[in-house]
Coordinates of C-alpha atoms in Angstrom, one line a residue:
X13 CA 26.8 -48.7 -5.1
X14 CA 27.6 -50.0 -1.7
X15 CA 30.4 -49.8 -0.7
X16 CA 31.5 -51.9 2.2
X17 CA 35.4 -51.7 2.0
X18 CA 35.7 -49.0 4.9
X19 CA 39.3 -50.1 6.3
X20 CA 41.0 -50.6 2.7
X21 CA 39.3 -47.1 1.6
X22 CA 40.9 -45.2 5.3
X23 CA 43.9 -46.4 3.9
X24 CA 44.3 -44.8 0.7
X25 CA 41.9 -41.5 0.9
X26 CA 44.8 -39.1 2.4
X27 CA 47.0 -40.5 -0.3
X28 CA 44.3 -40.1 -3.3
X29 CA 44.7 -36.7 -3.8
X30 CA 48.7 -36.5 -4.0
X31 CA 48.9 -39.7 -6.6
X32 CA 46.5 -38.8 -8.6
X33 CA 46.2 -34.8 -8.9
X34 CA 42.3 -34.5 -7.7
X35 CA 41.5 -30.7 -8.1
X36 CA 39.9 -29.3 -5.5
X37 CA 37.9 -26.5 -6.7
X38 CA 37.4 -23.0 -4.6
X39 CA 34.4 -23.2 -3.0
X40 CA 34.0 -19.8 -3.2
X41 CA 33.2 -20.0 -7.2
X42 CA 30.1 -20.2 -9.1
X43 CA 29.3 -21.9 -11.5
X44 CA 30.9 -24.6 -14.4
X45 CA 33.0 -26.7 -12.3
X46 CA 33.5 -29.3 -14.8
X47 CA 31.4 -30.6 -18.1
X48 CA 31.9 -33.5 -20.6
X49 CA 33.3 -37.1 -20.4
X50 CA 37.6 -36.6 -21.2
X51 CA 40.9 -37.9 -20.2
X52 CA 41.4 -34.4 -18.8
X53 CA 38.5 -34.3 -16.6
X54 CA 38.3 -38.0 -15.8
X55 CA 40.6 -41.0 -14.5
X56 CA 40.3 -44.2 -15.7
X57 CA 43.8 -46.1 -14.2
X58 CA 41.4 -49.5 -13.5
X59 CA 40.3 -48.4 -10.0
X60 CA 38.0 -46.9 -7.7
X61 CA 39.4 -43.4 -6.3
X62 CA 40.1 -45.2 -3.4
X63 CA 42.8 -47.9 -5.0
X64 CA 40.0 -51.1 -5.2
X65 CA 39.9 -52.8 -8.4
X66 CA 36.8 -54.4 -7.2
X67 CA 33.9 -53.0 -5.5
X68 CA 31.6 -56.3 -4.3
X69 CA 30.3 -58.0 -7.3
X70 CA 32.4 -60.1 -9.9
X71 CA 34.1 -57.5 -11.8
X72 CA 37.8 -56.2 -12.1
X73 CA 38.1 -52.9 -13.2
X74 CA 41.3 -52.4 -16.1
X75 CA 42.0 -49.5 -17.5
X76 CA 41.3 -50.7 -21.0
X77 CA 37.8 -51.5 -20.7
X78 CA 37.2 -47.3 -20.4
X79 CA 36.7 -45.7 -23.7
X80 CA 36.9 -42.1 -24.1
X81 CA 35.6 -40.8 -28.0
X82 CA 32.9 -37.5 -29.4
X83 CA 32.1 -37.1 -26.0
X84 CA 30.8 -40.2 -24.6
X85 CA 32.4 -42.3 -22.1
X86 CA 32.3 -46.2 -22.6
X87 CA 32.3 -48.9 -20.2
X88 CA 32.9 -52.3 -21.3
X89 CA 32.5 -55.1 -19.5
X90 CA 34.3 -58.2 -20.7
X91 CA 33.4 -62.0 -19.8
X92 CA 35.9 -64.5 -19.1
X93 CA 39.0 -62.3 -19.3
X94 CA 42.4 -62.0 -17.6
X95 CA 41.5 -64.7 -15.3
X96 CA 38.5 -63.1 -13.8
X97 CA 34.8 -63.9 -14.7
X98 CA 34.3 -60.2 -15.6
X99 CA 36.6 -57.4 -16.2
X100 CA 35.2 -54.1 -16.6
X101 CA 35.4 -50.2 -16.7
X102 CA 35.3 -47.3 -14.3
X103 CA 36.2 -43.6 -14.1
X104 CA 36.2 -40.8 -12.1
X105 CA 36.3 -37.7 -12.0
X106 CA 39.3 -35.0 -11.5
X107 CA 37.5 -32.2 -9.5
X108 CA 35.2 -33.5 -6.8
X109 CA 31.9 -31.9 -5.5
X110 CA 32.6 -29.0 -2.7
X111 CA 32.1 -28.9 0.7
X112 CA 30.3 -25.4 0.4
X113 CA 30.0 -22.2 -0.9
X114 CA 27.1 -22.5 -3.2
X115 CA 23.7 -22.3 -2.4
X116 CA 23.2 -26.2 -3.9
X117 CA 25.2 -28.3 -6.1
X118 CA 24.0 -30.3 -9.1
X119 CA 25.8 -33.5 -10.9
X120 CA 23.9 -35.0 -14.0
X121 CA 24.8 -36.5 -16.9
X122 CA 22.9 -38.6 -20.0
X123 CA 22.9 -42.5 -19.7
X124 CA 22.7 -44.8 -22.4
X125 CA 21.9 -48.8 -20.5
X126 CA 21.3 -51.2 -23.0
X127 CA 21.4 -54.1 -20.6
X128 CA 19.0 -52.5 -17.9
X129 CA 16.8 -55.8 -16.9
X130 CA 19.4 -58.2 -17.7
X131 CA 21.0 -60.0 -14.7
X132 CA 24.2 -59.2 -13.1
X133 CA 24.9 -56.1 -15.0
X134 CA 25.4 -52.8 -12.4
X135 CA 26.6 -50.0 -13.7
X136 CA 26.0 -46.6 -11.7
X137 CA 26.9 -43.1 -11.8
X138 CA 27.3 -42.2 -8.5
X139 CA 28.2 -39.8 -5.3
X140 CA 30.6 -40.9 -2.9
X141 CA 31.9 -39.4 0.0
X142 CA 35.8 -38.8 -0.2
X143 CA 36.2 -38.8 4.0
X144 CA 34.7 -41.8 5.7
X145 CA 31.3 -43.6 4.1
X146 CA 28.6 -43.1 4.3
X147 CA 27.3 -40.5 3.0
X148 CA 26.5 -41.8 -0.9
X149 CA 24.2 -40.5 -3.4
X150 CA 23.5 -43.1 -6.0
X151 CA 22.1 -40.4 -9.0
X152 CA 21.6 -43.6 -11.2
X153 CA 22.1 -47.7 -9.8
X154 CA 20.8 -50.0 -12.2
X155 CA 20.2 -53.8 -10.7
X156 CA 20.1 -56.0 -13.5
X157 CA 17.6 -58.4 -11.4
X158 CA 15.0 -55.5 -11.2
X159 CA 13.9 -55.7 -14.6
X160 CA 14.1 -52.6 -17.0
X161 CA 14.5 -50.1 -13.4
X162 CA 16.7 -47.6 -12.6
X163 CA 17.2 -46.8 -8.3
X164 CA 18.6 -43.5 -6.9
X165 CA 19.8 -44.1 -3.7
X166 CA 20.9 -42.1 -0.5
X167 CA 22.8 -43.5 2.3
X168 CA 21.6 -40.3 4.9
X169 CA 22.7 -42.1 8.4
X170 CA 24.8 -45.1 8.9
X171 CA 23.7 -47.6 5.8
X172 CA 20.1 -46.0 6.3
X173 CA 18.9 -46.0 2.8
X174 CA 16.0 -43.7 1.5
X175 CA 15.6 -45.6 -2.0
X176 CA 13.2 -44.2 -5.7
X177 CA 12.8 -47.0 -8.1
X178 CA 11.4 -46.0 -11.6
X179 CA 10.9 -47.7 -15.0
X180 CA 13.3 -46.7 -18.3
X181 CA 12.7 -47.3 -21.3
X182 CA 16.1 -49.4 -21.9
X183 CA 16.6 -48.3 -25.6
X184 CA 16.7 -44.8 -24.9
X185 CA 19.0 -42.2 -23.4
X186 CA 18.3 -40.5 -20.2
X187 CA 19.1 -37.7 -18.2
X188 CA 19.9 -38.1 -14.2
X189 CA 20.7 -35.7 -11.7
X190 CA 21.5 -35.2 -8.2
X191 CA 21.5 -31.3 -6.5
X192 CA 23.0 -31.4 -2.8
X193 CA 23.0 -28.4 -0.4
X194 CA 26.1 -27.4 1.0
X195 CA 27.9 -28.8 4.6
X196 CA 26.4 -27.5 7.6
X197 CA 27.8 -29.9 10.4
X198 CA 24.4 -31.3 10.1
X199 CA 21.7 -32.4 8.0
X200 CA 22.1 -31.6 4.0
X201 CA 19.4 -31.2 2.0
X202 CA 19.0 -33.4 -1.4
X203 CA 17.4 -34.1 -4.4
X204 CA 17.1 -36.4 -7.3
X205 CA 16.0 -36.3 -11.2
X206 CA 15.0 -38.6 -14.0
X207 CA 14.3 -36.5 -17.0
X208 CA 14.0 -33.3 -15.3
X209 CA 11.1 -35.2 -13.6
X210 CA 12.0 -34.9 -9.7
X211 CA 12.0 -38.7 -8.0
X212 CA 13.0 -38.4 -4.8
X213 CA 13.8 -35.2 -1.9
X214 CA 14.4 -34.9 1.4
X215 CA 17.8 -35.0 3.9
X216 CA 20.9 -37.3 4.9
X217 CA 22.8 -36.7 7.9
X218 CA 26.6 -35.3 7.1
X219 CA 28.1 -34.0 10.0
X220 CA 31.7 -34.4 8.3
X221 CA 31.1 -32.0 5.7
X222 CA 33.7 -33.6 3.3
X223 CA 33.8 -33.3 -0.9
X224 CA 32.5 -36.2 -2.8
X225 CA 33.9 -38.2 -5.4
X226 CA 32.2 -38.9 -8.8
X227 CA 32.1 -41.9 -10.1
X228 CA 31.1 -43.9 -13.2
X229 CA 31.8 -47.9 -12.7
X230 CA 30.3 -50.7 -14.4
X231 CA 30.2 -53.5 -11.6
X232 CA 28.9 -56.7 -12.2
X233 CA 26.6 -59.5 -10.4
X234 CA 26.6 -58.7 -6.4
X235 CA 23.6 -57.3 -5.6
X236 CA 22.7 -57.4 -9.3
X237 CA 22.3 -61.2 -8.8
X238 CA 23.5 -64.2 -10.4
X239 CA 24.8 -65.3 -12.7
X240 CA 25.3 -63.1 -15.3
X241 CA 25.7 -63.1 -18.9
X242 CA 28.0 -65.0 -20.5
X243 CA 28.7 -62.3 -23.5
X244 CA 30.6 -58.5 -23.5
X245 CA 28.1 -56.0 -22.2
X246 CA 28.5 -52.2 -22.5
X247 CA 27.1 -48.9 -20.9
X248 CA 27.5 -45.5 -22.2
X249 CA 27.5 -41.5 -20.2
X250 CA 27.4 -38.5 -22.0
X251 CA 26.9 -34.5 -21.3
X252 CA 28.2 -34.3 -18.1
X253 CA 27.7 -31.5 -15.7
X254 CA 29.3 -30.5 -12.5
X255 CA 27.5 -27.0 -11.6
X256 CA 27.0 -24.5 -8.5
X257 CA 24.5 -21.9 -8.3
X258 CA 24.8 -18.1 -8.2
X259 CA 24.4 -16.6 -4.9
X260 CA 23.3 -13.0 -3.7
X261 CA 22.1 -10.6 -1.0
X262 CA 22.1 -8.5 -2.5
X263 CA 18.6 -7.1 -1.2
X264 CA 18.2 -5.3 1.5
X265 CA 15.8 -6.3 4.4
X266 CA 12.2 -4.3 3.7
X267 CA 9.8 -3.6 1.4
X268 CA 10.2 -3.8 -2.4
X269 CA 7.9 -3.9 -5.5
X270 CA 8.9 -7.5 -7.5
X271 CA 8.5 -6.7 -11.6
X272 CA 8.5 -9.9 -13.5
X273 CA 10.5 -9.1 -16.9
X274 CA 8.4 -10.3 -19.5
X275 CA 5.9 -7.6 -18.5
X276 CA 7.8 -4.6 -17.1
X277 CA 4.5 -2.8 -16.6
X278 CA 3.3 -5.9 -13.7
X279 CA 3.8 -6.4 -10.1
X280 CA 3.8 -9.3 -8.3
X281 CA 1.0 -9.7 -7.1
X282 CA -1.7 -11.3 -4.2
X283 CA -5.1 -11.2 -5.6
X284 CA -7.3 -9.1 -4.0
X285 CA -4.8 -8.3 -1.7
X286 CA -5.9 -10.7 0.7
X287 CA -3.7 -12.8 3.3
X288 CA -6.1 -15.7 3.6
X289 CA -4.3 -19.3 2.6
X290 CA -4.8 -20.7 -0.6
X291 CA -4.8 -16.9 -2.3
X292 CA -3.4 -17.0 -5.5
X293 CA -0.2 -15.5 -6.4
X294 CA -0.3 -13.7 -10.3
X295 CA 1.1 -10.8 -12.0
X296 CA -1.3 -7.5 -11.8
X297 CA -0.6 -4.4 -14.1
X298 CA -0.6 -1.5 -12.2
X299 CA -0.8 -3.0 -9.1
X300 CA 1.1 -1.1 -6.0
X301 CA 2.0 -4.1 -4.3
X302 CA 4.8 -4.4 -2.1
X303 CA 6.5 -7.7 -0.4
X304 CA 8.4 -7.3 2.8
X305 CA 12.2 -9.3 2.4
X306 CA 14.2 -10.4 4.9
X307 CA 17.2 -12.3 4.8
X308 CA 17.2 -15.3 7.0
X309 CA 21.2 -16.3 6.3
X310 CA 23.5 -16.2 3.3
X311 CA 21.2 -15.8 -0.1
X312 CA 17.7 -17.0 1.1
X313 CA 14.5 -14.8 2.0
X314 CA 11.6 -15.0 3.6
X315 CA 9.1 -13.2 1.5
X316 CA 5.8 -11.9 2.9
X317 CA 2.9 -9.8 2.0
X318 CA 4.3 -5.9 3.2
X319 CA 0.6 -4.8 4.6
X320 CA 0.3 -8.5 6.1
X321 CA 3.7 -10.1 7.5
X322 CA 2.2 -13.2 8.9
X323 CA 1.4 -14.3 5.1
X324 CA 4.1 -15.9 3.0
X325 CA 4.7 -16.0 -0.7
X326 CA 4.5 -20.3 -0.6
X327 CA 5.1 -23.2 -2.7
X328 CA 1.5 -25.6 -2.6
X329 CA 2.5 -28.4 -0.6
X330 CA 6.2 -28.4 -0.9
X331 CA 5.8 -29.1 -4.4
X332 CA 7.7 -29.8 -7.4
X333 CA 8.4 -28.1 -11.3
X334 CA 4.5 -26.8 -12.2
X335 CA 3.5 -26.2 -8.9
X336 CA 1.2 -22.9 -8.1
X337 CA 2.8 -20.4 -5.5
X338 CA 0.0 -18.9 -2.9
X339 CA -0.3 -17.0 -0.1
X340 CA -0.1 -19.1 3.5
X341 CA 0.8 -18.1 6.9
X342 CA 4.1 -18.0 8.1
X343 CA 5.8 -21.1 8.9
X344 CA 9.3 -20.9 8.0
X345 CA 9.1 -24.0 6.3
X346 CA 11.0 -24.8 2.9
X347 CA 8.0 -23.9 0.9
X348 CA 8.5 -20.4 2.0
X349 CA 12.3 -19.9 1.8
X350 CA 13.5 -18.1 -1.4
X351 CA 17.1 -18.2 -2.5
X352 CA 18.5 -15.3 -4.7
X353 CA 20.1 -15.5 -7.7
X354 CA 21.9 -12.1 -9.1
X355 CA 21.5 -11.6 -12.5
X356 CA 23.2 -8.5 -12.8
X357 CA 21.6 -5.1 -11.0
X358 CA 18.2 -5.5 -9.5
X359 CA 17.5 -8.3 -11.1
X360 CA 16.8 -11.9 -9.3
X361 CA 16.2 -15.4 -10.1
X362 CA 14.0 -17.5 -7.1
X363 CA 14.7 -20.3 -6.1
X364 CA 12.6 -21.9 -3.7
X365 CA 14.3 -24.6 -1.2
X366 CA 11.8 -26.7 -1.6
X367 CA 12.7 -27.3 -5.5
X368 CA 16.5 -26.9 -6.1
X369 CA 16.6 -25.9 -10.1
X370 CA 13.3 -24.8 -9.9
X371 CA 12.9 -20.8 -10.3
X372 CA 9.4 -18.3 -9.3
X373 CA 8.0 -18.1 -12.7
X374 CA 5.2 -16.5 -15.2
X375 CA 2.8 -19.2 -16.3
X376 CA 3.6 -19.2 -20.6
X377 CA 5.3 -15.8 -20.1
X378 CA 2.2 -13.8 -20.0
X379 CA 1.7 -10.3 -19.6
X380 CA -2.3 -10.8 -19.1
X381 CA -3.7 -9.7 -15.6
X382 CA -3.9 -12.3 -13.4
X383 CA -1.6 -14.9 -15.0
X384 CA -0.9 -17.6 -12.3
X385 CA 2.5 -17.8 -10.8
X386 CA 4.5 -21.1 -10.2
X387 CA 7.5 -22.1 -10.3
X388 CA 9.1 -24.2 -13.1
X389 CA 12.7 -25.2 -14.4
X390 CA 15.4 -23.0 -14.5
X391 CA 15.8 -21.8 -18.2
X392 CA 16.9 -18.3 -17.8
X393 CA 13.9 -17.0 -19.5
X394 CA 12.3 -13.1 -18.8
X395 CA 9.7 -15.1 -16.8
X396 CA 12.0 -16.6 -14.5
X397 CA 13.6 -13.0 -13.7
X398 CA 12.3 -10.0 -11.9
X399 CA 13.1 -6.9 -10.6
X400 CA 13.3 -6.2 -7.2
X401 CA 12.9 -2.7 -6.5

């Protein structure tokens, strides 16, 4: 959503967080920050976090068109009521995204939108900063005048929008998801999901470094056009998920032997032990192979062949969930940067920074010589963890 009430929002953000108990996690803490759709993780008092019963469209938000039950969280949104053409639901919710202290930080949820394609409904599920706007992260925006679309949005410098449009099918549920790095004083990295399916990457300038409200509003007409139905409309969230990863560095800077652990008896492995760009990265039984590590701040590594250190274990062309990992000279780019994720003694997830949620993985789990290695989603599987040794 955009949001273009800056003076009435300066107003009531340093008073937001005495009136209506907004936690503020430690930043310091992995993990579950929050999950599901409840009154005790959620507000829904007929406003924005900011005070606004109205964002720019038609709507007024009451408390009674927000529906808690099994899970799901219902907005209604009510023609011709109270005096107002619309009146409608929102919530938000009680612990807000942290500044920092994670290596990135992911907010998703399930989205039922029966009324995607149909003029003047706008509901969203959304990111928005709790200091001055921008920044905003719109994980899911749907623009009734579109057609059956959904957008993710990111304001990343002064109403600068970087904007992914996709098709839905309208009927169905669907997953969304937005992962954030943490507050540097600077550029923050981001990314967004539709179905596990990544949409849309790259950076939005955030020099304040403040939390972020979450926010689930149903607004209607604006920039959802006019006019709108004349009939109740409804849109429904489930499975909601406010998560931080797991940092470590826990390795020390210098060579070490990477064992994948669904074949204890493998290395990591360059084939043919060649430094040439483009070599393929697989898992070699027996192999001796060593990779030189070093820490380039907080969890992330550089990794690079230890008899060649100009050559980089490397993510094809920045790519996505799937991708192949190679061998390519040195360039400190994203592709090459490898956060660590501890679980439990020598063992690591990686996490390359070009793919938040993706992990350095054995193609099908194999334990045949010269199975390709890529990376893929997160799922905690023996392919996804090695030991670093």
């Amino acid at each position: 959503m955009r949001i273009f009430r800056q003076l009435e929002r300066a107003t009531v953000i340093s008073l937001a967080a005495v009136y209506i108990g907004l936690a503020i996690p430690n930043a310091t803490h992995a993990g579950t920050l929050s999950s599901g759709f409840s009154t005790s993780n959620w507000v829904s008092n007929g406003t924005l976090p900011w005070g606004a019963h109205q964002d720019h469209g038609s709507e007024y938000y009451q408390s009674w068109d927000t529906e808690f039950g099994n899970g799901v969280l219902t907005l209604h949104s009510i023609y011709n009521a109270g005096g107002h053409r619309y009146e409608s639901g929102v919530a938000y919710a009680t612990v807000n995204v942290p500044t920092g202290g994670y290596g990135y930080v992911t907010a998703s949820c399930q989205i039922y939108n029966p009324q995607a394609g149909v003029r003047g409904c706008w509901p969203a599920f959304w990111l928005d900063s709790a200091g001055s706007w921008p920044p905003e992260i719109d994980i899911a925006e749907f623009k009734g005048n579109t057609g059956g679309m959904v957008w993710q949005n990111v304001d990343d410098d002064n109403n600068h929008w970087a904007t992914f449009q996709n098709s839905i099918n309208a009927g169905a549920w669907h997953t969304y998801s937005a992962s954030i790095g943490p507050a540097t004083g600077g550029y923050r990295e981001y990314q967004l999901f539709l179905d596990g399916a990544l949409k849309g990457q790259g950076q939005f300038w955030d020099p304040q470094g403040p939390q972020f409200w979450v926010i689930c509003n149903y607004a209607m007409e604006g920039d959802s056009g006019s006019p709108g139905p004349n009939y109740n409309t409804y849109v429904q969230f489930q499975n909601y998920q406010l998560t931080t990863n797991t940092d470590s560095n826990g390795i020390g800077n210098g060579n070490h032997a990477v064992v994948p652990q669904c074949a204890t008896g493998a290395r990591l492995d360059a084939n043919g032990w060649s430094g040439n760009n483009g070599t393929k990265i697989q898992i070699w039984n027996g192999s001796t192979q060593t990779w030189q590590f070093t820490n380039t701040g907080g969890s992330v590594y550089k990794i690079a062949e230890a008899w060649n250190t100009g050559a980089c274990l490397d993510v094809n062309n920045f790519g996505g969930p799937g991708t192949n990992v190679q061998i390519w000279s040195c360039n400190g780019g994203t592709s090459q940067q490898w956060a660590a994720h501890n679980d439990g003694g020598n063992i690591y997830e990686f996490e390359p920074e070009c793919s938040f949620g993706s992990r350095l993985d054995v193609l099908n789990a194999s334990s045949a010589n010269g199975t390709q290695v890529r990376i893929w989603y997160a799922n905690g599987a023996n392919a996804q963890k090695w030991a670093v040794n």
